[in-house]
Coordinates of C-alpha atoms in Angstrom, one line a residue:
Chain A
X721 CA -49.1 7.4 -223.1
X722 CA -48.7 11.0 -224.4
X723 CA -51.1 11.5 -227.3
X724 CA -50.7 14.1 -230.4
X725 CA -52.6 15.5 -233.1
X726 CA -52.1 15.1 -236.2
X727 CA -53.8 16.1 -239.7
X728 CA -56.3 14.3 -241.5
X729 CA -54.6 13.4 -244.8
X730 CA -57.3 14.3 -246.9
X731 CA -58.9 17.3 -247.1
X732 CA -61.9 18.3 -248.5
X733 CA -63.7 17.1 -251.6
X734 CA -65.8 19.0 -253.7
X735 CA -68.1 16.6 -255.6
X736 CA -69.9 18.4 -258.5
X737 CA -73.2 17.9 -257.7
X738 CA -75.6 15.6 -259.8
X739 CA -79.1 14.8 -260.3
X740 CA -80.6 12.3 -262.5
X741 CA -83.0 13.3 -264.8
X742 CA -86.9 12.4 -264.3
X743 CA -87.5 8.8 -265.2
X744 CA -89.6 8.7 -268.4
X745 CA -93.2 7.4 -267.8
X746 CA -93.7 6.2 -271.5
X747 CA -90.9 4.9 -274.0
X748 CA -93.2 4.9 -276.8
X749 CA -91.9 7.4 -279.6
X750 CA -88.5 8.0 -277.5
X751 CA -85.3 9.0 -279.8
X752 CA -82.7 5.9 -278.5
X753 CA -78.9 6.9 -278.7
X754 CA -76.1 4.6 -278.4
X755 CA -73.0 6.3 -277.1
X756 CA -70.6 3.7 -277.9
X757 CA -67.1 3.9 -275.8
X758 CA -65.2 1.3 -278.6
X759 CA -64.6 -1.3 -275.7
X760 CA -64.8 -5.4 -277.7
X761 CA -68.5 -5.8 -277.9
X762 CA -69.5 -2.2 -276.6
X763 CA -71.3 -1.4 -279.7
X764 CA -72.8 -4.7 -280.8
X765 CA -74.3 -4.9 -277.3
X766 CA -75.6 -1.9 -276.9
X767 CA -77.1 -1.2 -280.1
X768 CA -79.2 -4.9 -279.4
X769 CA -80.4 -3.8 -276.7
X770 CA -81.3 -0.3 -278.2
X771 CA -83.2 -2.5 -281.3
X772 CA -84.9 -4.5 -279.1
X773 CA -86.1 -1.9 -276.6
X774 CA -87.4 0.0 -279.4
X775 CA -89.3 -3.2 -281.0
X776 CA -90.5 -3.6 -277.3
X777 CA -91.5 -0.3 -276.2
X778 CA -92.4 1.6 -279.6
X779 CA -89.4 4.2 -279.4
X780 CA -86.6 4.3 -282.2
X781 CA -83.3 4.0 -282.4
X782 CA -82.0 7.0 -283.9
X783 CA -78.3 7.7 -283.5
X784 CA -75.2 5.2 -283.3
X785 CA -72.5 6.8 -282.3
X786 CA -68.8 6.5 -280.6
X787 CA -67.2 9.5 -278.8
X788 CA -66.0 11.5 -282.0
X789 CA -62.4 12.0 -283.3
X790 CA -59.5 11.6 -281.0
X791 CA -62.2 10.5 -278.3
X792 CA -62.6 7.1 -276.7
X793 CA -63.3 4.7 -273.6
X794 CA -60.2 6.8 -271.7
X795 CA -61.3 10.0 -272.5
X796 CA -64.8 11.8 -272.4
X797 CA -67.0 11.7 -275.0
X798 CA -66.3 15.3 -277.5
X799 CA -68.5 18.0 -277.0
X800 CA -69.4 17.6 -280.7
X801 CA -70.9 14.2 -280.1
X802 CA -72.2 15.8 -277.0
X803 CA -73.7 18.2 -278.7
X804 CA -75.4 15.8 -281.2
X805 CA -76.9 13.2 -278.8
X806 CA -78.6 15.9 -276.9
X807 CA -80.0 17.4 -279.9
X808 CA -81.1 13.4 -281.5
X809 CA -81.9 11.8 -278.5
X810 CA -84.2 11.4 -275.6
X811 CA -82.6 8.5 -273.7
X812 CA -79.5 7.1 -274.2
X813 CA -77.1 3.9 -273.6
X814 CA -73.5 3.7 -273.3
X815 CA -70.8 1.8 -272.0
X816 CA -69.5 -0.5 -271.5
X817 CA -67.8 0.1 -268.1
X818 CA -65.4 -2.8 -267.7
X819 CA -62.2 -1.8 -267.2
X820 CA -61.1 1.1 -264.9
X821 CA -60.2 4.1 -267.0
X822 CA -63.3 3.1 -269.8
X823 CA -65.5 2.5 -266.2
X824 CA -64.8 6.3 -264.9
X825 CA -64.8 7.7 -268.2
X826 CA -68.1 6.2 -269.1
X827 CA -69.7 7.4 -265.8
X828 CA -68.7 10.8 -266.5
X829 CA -70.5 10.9 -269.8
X830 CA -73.5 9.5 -268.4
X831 CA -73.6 11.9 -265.4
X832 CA -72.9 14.5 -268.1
X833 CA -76.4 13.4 -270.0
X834 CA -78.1 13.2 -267.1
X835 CA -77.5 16.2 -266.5
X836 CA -78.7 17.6 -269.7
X837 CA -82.1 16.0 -268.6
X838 CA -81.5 12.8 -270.7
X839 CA -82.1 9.9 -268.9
X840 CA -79.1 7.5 -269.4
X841 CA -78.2 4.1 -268.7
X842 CA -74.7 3.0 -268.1
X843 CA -73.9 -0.7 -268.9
X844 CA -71.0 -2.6 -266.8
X845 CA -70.4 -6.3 -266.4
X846 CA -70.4 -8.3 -263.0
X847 CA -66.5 -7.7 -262.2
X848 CA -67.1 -3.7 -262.5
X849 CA -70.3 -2.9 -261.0
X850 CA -68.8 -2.3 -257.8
X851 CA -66.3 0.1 -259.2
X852 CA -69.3 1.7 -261.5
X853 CA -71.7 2.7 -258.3
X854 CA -68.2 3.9 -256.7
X855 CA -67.7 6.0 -259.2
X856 CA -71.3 7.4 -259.6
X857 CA -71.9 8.0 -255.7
X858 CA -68.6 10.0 -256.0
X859 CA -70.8 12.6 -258.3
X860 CA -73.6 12.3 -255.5
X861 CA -75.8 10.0 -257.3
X862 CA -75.5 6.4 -256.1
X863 CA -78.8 5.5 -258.2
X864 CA -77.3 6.0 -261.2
X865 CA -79.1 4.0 -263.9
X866 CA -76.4 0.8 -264.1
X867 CA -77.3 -2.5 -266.2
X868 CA -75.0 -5.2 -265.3
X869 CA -74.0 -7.8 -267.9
X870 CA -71.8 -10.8 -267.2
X871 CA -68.0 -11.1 -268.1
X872 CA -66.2 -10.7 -270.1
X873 CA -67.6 -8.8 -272.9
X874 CA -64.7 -8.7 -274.9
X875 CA -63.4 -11.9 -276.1
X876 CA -66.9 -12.8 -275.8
X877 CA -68.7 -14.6 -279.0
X878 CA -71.8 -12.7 -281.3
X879 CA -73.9 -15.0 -280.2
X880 CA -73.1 -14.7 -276.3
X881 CA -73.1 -11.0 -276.5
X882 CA -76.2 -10.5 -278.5
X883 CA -78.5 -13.4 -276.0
X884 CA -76.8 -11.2 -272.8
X885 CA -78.2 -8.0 -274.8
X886 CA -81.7 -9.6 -275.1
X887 CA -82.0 -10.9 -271.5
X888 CA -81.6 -7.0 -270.3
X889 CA -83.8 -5.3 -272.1
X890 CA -86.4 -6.1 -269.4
X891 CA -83.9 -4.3 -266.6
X892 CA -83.2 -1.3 -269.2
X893 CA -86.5 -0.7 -269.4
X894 CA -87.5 -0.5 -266.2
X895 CA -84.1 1.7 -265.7
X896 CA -85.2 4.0 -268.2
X897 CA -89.1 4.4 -266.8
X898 CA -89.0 4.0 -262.8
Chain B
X584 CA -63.4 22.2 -263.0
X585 CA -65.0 25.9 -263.1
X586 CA -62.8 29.1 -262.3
X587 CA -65.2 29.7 -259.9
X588 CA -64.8 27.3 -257.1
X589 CA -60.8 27.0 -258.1
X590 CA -61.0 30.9 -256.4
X591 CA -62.8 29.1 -253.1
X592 CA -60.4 28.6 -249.8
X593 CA -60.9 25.0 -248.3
X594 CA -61.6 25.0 -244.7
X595 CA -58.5 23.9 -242.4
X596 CA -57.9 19.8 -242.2
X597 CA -59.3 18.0 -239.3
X598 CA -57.2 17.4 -236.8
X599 CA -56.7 13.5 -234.5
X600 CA -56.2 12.7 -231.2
X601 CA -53.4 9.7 -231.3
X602 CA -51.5 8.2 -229.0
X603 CA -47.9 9.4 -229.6
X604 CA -46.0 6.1 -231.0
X605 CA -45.5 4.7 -234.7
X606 CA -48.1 1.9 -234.1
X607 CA -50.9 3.8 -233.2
X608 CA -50.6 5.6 -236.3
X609 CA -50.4 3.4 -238.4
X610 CA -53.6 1.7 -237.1
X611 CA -55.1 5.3 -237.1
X612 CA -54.6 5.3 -240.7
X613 CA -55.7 1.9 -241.2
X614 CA -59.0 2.0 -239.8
X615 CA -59.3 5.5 -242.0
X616 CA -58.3 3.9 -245.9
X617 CA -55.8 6.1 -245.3
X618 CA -51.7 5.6 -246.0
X619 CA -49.2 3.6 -248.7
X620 CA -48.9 0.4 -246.3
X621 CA -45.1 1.7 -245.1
X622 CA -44.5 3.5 -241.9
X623 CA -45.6 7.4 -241.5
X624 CA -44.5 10.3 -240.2
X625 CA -47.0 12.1 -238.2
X626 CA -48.1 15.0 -239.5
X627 CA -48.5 17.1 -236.3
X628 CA -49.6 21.1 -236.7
X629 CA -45.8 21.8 -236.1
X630 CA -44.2 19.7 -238.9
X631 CA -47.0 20.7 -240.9
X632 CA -46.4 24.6 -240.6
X633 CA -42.5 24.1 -240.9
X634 CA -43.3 22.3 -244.3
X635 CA -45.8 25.3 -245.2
X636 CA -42.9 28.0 -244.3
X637 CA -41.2 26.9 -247.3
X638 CA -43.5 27.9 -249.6
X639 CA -45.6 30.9 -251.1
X640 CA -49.1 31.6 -250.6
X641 CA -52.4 31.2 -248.8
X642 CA -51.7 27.9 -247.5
X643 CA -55.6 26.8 -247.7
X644 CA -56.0 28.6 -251.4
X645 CA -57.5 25.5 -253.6
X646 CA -55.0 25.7 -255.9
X647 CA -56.7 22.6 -257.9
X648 CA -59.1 19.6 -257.6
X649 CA -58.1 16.1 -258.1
X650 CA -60.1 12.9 -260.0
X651 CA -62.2 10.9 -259.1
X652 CA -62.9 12.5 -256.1
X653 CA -63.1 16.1 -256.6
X654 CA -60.1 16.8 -253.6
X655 CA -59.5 20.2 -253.0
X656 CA -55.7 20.6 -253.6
X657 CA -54.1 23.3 -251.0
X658 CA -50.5 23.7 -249.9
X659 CA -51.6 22.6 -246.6
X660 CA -52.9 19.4 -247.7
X661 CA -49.9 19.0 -249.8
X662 CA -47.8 19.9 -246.7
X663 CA -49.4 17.0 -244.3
X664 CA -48.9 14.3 -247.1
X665 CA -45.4 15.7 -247.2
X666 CA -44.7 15.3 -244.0
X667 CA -46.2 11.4 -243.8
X668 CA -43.8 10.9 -246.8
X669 CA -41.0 12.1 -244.8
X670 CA -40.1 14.8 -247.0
X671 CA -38.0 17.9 -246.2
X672 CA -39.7 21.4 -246.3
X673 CA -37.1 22.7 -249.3
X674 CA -39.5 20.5 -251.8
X675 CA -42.7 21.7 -251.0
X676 CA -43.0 24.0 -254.5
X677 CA -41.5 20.6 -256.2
X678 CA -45.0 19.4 -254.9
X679 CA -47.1 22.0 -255.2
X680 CA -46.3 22.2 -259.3
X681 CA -46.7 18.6 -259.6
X682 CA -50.3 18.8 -258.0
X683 CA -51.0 21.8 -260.6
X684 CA -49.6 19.2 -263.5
X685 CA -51.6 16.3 -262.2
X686 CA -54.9 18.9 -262.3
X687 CA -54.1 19.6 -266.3
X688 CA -56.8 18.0 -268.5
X689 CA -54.1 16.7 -270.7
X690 CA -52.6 14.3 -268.0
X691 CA -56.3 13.2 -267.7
X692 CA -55.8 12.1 -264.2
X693 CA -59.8 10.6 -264.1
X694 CA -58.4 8.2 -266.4
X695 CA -54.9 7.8 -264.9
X696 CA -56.4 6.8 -261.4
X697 CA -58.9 4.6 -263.0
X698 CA -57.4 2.2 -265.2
X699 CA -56.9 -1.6 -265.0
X700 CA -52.9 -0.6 -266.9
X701 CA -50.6 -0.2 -264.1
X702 CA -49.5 3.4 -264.9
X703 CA -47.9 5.5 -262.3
X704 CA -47.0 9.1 -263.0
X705 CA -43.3 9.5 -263.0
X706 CA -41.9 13.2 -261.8
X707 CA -38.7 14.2 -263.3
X708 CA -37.4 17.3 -261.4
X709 CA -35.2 19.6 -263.7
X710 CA -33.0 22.5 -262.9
X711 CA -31.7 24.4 -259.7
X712 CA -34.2 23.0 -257.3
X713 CA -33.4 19.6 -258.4
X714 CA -29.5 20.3 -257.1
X715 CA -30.6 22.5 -254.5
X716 CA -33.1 19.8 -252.7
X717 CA -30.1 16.9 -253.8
X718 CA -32.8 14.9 -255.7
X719 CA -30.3 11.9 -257.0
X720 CA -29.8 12.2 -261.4
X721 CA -27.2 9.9 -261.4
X722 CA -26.1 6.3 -260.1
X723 CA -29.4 4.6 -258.6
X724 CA -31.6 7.9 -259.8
X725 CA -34.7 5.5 -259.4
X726 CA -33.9 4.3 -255.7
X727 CA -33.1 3.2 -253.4
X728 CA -31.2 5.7 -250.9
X729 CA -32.1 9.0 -252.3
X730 CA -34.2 11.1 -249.5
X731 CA -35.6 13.6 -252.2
X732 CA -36.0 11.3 -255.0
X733 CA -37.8 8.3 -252.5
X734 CA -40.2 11.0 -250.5
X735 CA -41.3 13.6 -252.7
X736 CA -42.3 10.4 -255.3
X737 CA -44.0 8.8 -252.0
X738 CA -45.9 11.9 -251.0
X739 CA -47.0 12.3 -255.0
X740 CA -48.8 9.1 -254.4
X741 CA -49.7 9.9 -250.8
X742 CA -51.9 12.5 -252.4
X743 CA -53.3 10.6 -255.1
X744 CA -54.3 8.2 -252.6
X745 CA -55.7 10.8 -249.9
X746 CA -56.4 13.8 -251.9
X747 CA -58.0 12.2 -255.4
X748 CA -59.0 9.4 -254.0
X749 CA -57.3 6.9 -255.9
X750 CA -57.5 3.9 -253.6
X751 CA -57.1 0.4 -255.2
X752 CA -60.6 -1.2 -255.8
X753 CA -62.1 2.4 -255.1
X754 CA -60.4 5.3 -257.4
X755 CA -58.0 2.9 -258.9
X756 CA -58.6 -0.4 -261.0
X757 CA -55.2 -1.5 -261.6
X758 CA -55.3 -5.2 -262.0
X759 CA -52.0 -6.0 -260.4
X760 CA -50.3 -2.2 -259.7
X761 CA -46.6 -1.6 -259.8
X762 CA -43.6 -1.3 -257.7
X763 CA -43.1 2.6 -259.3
X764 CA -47.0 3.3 -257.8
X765 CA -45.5 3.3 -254.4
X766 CA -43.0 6.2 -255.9
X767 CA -41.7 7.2 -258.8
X768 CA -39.0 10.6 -259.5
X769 CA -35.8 11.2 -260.2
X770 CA -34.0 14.2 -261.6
X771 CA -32.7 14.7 -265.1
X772 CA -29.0 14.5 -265.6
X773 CA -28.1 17.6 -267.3
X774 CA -24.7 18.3 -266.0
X775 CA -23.7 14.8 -268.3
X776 CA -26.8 16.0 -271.1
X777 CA -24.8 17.0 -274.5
X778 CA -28.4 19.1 -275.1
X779 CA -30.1 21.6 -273.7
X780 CA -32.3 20.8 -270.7
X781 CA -35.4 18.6 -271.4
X782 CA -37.8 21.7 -270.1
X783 CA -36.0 24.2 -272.0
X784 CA -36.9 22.0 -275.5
X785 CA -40.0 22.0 -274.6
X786 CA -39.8 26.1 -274.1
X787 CA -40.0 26.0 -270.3
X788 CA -37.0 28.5 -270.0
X789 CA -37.5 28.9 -265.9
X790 CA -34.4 27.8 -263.7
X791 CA -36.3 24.8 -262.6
X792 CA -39.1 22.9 -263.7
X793 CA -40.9 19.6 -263.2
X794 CA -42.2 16.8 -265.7
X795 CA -45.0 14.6 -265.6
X796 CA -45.4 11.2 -267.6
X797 CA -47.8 8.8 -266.6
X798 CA -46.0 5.7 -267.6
X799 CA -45.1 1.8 -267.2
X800 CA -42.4 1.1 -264.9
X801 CA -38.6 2.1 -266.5
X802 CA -38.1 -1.0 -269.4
X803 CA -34.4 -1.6 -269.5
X804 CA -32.2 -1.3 -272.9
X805 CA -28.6 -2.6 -272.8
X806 CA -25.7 -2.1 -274.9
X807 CA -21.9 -2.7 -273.8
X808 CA -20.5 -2.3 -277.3
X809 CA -21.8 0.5 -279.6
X810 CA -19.5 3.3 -280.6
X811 CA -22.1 5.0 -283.0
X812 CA -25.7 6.4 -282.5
X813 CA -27.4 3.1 -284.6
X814 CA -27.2 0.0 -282.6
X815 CA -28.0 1.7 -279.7
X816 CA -31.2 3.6 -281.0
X817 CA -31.8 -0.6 -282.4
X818 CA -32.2 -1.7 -278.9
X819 CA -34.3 1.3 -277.8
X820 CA -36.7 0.7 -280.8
X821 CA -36.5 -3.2 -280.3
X822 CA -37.5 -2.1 -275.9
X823 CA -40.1 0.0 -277.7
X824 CA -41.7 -2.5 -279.9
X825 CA -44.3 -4.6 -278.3
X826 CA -47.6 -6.0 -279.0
X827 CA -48.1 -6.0 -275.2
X828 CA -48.1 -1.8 -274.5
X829 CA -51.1 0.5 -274.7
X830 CA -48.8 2.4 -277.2
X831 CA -49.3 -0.5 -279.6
X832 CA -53.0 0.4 -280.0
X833 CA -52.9 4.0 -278.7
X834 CA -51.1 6.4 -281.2
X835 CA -51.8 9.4 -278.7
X836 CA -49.8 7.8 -276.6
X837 CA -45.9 9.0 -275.5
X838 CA -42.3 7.3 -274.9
X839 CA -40.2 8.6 -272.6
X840 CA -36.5 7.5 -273.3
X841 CA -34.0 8.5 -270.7
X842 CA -30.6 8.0 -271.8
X843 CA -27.9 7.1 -269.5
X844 CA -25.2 9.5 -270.0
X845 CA -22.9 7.1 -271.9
X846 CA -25.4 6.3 -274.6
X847 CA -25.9 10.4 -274.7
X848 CA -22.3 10.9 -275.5
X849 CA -21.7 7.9 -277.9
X850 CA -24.8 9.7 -279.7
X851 CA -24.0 12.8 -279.3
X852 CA -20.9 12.7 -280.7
X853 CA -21.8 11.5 -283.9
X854 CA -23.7 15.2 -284.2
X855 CA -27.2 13.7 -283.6
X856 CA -29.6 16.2 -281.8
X857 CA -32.5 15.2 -279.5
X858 CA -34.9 15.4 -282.2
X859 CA -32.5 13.2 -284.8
X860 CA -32.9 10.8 -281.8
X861 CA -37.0 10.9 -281.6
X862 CA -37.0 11.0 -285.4
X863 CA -34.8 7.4 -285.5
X864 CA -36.9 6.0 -283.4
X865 CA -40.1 7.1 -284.7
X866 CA -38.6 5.2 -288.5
X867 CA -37.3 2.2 -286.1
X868 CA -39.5 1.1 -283.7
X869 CA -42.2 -0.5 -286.0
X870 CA -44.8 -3.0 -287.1
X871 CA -46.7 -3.9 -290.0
X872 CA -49.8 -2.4 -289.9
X873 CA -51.8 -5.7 -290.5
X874 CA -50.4 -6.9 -287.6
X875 CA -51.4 -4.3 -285.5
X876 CA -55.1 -5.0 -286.9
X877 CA -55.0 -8.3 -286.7
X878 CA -55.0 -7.8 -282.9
X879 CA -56.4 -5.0 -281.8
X880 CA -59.8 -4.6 -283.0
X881 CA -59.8 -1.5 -281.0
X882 CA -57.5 1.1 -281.8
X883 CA -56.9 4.5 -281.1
X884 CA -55.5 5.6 -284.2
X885 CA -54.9 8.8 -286.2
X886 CA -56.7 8.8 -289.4
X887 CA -53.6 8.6 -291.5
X888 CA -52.9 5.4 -289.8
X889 CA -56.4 3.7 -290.7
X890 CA -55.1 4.5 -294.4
X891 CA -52.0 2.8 -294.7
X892 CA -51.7 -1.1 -296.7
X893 CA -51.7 -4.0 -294.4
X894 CA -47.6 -4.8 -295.2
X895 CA -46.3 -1.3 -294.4
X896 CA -44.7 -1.0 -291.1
X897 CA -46.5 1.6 -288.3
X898 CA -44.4 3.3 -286.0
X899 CA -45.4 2.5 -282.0
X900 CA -46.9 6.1 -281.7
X901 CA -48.6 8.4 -284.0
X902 CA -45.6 11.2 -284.7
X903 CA -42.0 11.6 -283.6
X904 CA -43.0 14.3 -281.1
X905 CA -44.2 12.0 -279.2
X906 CA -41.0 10.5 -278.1
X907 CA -39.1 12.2 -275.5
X908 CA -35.8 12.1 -274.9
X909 CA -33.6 13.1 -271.8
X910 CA -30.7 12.0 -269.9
X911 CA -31.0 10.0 -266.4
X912 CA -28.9 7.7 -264.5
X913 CA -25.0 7.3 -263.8
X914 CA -22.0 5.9 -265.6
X915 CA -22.8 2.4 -267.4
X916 CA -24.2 1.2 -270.7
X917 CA -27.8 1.3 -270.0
X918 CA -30.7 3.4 -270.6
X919 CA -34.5 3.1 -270.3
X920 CA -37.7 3.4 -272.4
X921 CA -41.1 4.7 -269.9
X922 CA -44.0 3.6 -272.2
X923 CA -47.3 5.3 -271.4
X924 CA -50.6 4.5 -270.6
X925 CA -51.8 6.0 -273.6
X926 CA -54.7 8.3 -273.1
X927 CA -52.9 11.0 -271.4
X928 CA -50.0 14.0 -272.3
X929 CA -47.0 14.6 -270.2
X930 CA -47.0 18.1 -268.5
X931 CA -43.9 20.0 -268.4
X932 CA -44.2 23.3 -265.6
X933 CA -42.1 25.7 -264.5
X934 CA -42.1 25.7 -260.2
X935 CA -42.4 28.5 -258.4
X936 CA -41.6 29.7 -255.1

C-alpha cells in the first residue's frame, strides 16, 4: 500500500517551567498558611492539619485564608491573597483538589507558591490524585508536594474529616521537610 | 502567558509516515491519544497548505497558548485540526479568532478543560462570514447536516483535545461529558433578529464576529400559544430556574437565551428590547434566598447577595447583564436557555482575515 504523511495534531507545548522550593529541614517556628479553595470540608481539613502540625512540629499557624473576593476553587487565588500569604507565611496548605476545575486551579496556586520559594502542599483525595500529579507534571514538576485523603470530602461528617486530617499530618510533615 | 514568548514562532509540526487508507489512521491516532473517536481526514502537507492559503499571516506565529498544557496555538496547527475535522479552507479565520477567545483569561479555559461539569464551549458565528462559509442559523442550526456548523464545532474540540490537552481523565475531568463536547456552533439568526446583531450590542461593530460561551448543552423552552412577551419569558425563567445548574451557586455565572425567531417577533412586537428581555428574566427566574443556602454551603456570591433575608427571592445570576439574548433556530415555537459552567465570561471578537 501507498503510504502518506500526514501532520501531527498537536504541536508544540510550552510548559512554564517549575521548580519546587528547597524542602525545609526544621518546621519549628515556621509561619503555617492555609489557602483554603471553599470546596465542602476544604477549610475544616486543612486548618486541622495546619493545628496539629504546628502542636507537632513547634511552627504556628498564622493565616486562614480563601482566595479573596470574586476568587474561588475555579479560579486562581487573587494576587491580593497572593501577596499576603507570601508576606505571612513560610509553608503553606491548600486544596482541596477533588474535582476537576478546583484540582487544576488548586495546582496552579501551589506551583505559584512554590515558586515564590514557599514550600506548599497540595491536598487531593484518592479519586483525584491521578488527575493532581497530571496536572503538576504538566508544569514540569511531577514531585509536587500531594497529600492524598480518602473520598469524598464533601458530604463527609466533622468527625470523619477531622480523624482523616489527624492521620496525615505524619505524611505532611514529611512533605514539607524531605 | 508573558508577551514575550506569545512573540516566539513554533517550530513546524512533525510529520507521519501512514499507510494511505482510513483505518490506518485512525489506528495511527489511536495509539497517539490523539482524535474525537469519529473518522478523520488526513491532514497531508497539501490539504494543510490549501487550508493555510485562506488565511493571513505567519502560519507558525504562536498566536496563543492553550490550558492545561501550555499548546502553542499557530494557524498551522489550527489548519491540520481543520483539515481532520473536515472543514473547508473559507473558515479558517472563523478558527483562528475562536483560538484567540479560548486564550482570553476571562473564558478561563484552565478551568473549562478541567472540570467534573460537563461544559463545552459553544461558538456562535455572526455576520458576513457566517453567510459567506453557509454556517446553518436556521432550521436544525445545532445539527445535524450542516458542513460549517458540524466541522468547524468538531475541529474547536479537535484543538482542545490536541492543542490544550484536554483529554478526558488527563486535561479534562468531566464526570460523564456531553453530546455538544463532540461539537457545538451554529450561527445567529439575524436576518429573522427584530435587534441589532448580538456582537454589535456588545460593541463589536466589525462585519463579522464570533462568540464564545462555555455552557451546558441547549435546555429546551416550549410555548405553542403566547401572543405577548410574558408567558413566554415564564417558561424561559421556569428552564432557567434550577437547583441542579452551577448558576444556582455561581452568580458570576452567564445564560445564554437564544430565541427562536417566533418567540423574537411575538416579543418584539410588544416594543420589548433585548435588554427589557434580560431585565424580565433577571426579576423572573428566582429563588428564595434561604433556599439557595440551605443547599449550597458553598457559594460564589456577590456580596449584596450574602445580605439579603432568607424569604426574598435571588435571581439565578448576580445582574441582568449576565443574560444574553440572541436569535437562533428556524420557524417553530421553541427557543433555548445555554446555562454556564459558572467560573468563566463569554468572549465576543471580531474575525479577521
Amino acid at each position: 500500500m501507498t503510504t502518506i504523511k500526514v501532520y501531527a495534531p498537536d504541536g508544540e507545548a510550552a510548559p512554564a517551567p517549575a521548580l519546587l522550593a528547597p524542602p525545609r529541614a526544621v518546621l519549628s517556628g515556621a509561619r503555617v498558611g492555609v489557602l483554603d479553595n471553599g470546596k465542602p470540608n476544604a477549610g475544616l481539613l486543612l486548618t486541622r492539619v495546619g493545628e496539629q502540625l504546628a502542636a507537632r512540629t513547634g511552627a504556628r499557624v498564622t493565616l486562614v485564608t480563601e482566595k479573596g473576593q470574586g476568587g474561588n476553587a475555579a479560579t486562581p487565588c487573587t494576587p491580593g491573597v497572593m501577596e499576603q500569604l507570601e508576606a505571612e507565611c513560610d509553608i503553606v496548605l491548600t486544596g482541596s483538589a477533588d474535582c476537576g476545575s478546583c484540582t487544576s486551579w488548586s495546582v496552579h496556586d501551589t506551583i505559584q507558591l512554590e515558586q515564590l520559594g514557599i514550600p506548599t502542599v497540595v491536598a487531593t483525595t484518592t479519586h483525584f490524585v491521578d488527575l493532581t500529579r497530571r496536572v503538576a507534571a504538566g508544569y514540569g514538576v511531577p514531585e509536587a508536594r500531594v497529600a492524598v485523603f480518602p473520598h469524598p470530602l464533601g458530604g463527609s461528617d466533622d468527625d470523619t474529616i477531622l480523624a482523616w486530617a489527624d492521620a496525615a499530618v505524619d505524611e505532611v510533615i514529611s512533605l514539607l521537610t524531605s | 502567558m508573558s508577551n514575550t514568548s506569545l512573540s516566539a514562532r513554533a517550530g513546524i509540526a512533525d510529520l507521519l509516515e501512514v499507510d494511505d487508507s482510513p483505518d490506518a489512521l485512525m489506528d495511527l491516532f489511536a495509539a497517539h491519544g490523539w482524535g474525537d473517536g469519529l473518522p478523520l481526514v488526513a491532514p497531508t502537507a497539501e490539504r494543510v497548505d490549501a487550508m493555510l492559503a485562506a488565511t493571513q499571516g505567519d502560519p507558525d506565529e504562536v498566536l496563543a497558548h492553550l490550558a492545561p498544557r501550555f499548546g502553542k496555538v499557530t494557524r498551522r496547527i489550527i489548519a491540520v485540526n481543520a483539515v481532520l475535522a473536515g472543514c473547508v479552507p473559507d473558515v479558517m479565520p472563523v478558527l483562528v479568532t475562536a483560538a484567540k477567545a479560548l486564550a482570553r483569561p476571562e473564558l478561563n479555559l484552565r478551568g473549562v478543560n478541567a472540570t467534573t461539569h460537563p461544559v463545552a464551549p459553544l461558538l456562535v458565528v455572526h455576520g458576513e462570514i457566517a453567510q459567506r462559509c453557509g454556517f446553518n442559523a436556521g432550521i436544525g442550526a445545532f445539527g445535524p447536516g450542516n458542513r460549517a456548523n458540524a466541522t468547524v464545532g468538531r475541529a474547536v474540540r479537535l484543538i482542545l483535545l490536541h492543542v490544550a490537552g484536554a483529554r478526558p481523565g488527563d486535561g479534562d475531568a468531566a464526570q460523564h461529558g456531553q453530546p455538544s463536547k463532540y461539537s457545538y456552533c451554529v450561527a445567529e439568526n439575524l436576518a429573522e433578529s427584530p435587534w441589532e446583531s448580538y456582537p454589535r450590542s456588545r460593541g463589536v461593530t466589525a462585519s463579522s464576529a464570533i462568540t464564545i460561551h462555555c455552557g451546558e448543552n441547549p435546555h429546551n423552552v416550549h410555548d405553542m400559544e403566547a401572543g405577548t412577551p410574558g408567558p413566554v419569558l415564564d417558561k424561559i425563567a421556569s428552564t432557567m430556574t434550577s437547583l441542579g445548574q452551577n448558576n444556582a451557586c455561581i452568580a458570576y455565572g452567564e445564560y445564554f437565551i437564544l430565541l427562536g425567531p417566533e418567540h423574537a417577533a411575538t416579543i418584539a412586537a410588544a416594543g420589548w428590547s433585548r435588554r427589557d428581555v434580560a431585565t424580565t428574566l433577571f426579576e423572573r427566574a428566582r429563588m428564595p434566598a434561604g433556599l439557595f443556602r440551605q443547599q449550597f454551603e458553598s457559594r460564589a456570591w456577590f456580596p449584596w447577595m450574602d445580605a439579603v433575608d432568607d424569604d426574598s427571592l435571588l435571581p439565578m445570576t448576580g445582574h441582568p447583564d449576565n443574560i444574553r439574548v440572541m436569535v437562533v433556530g428556524g420557524p417553530g415555537k421553541h427557543s433555548c436557555v445555554v446555562p454556564s459552567w459558572g467560573m468563566t465570561t463569554s468572549v465576543t471578537l471580531p474575525v479577521e482575515p
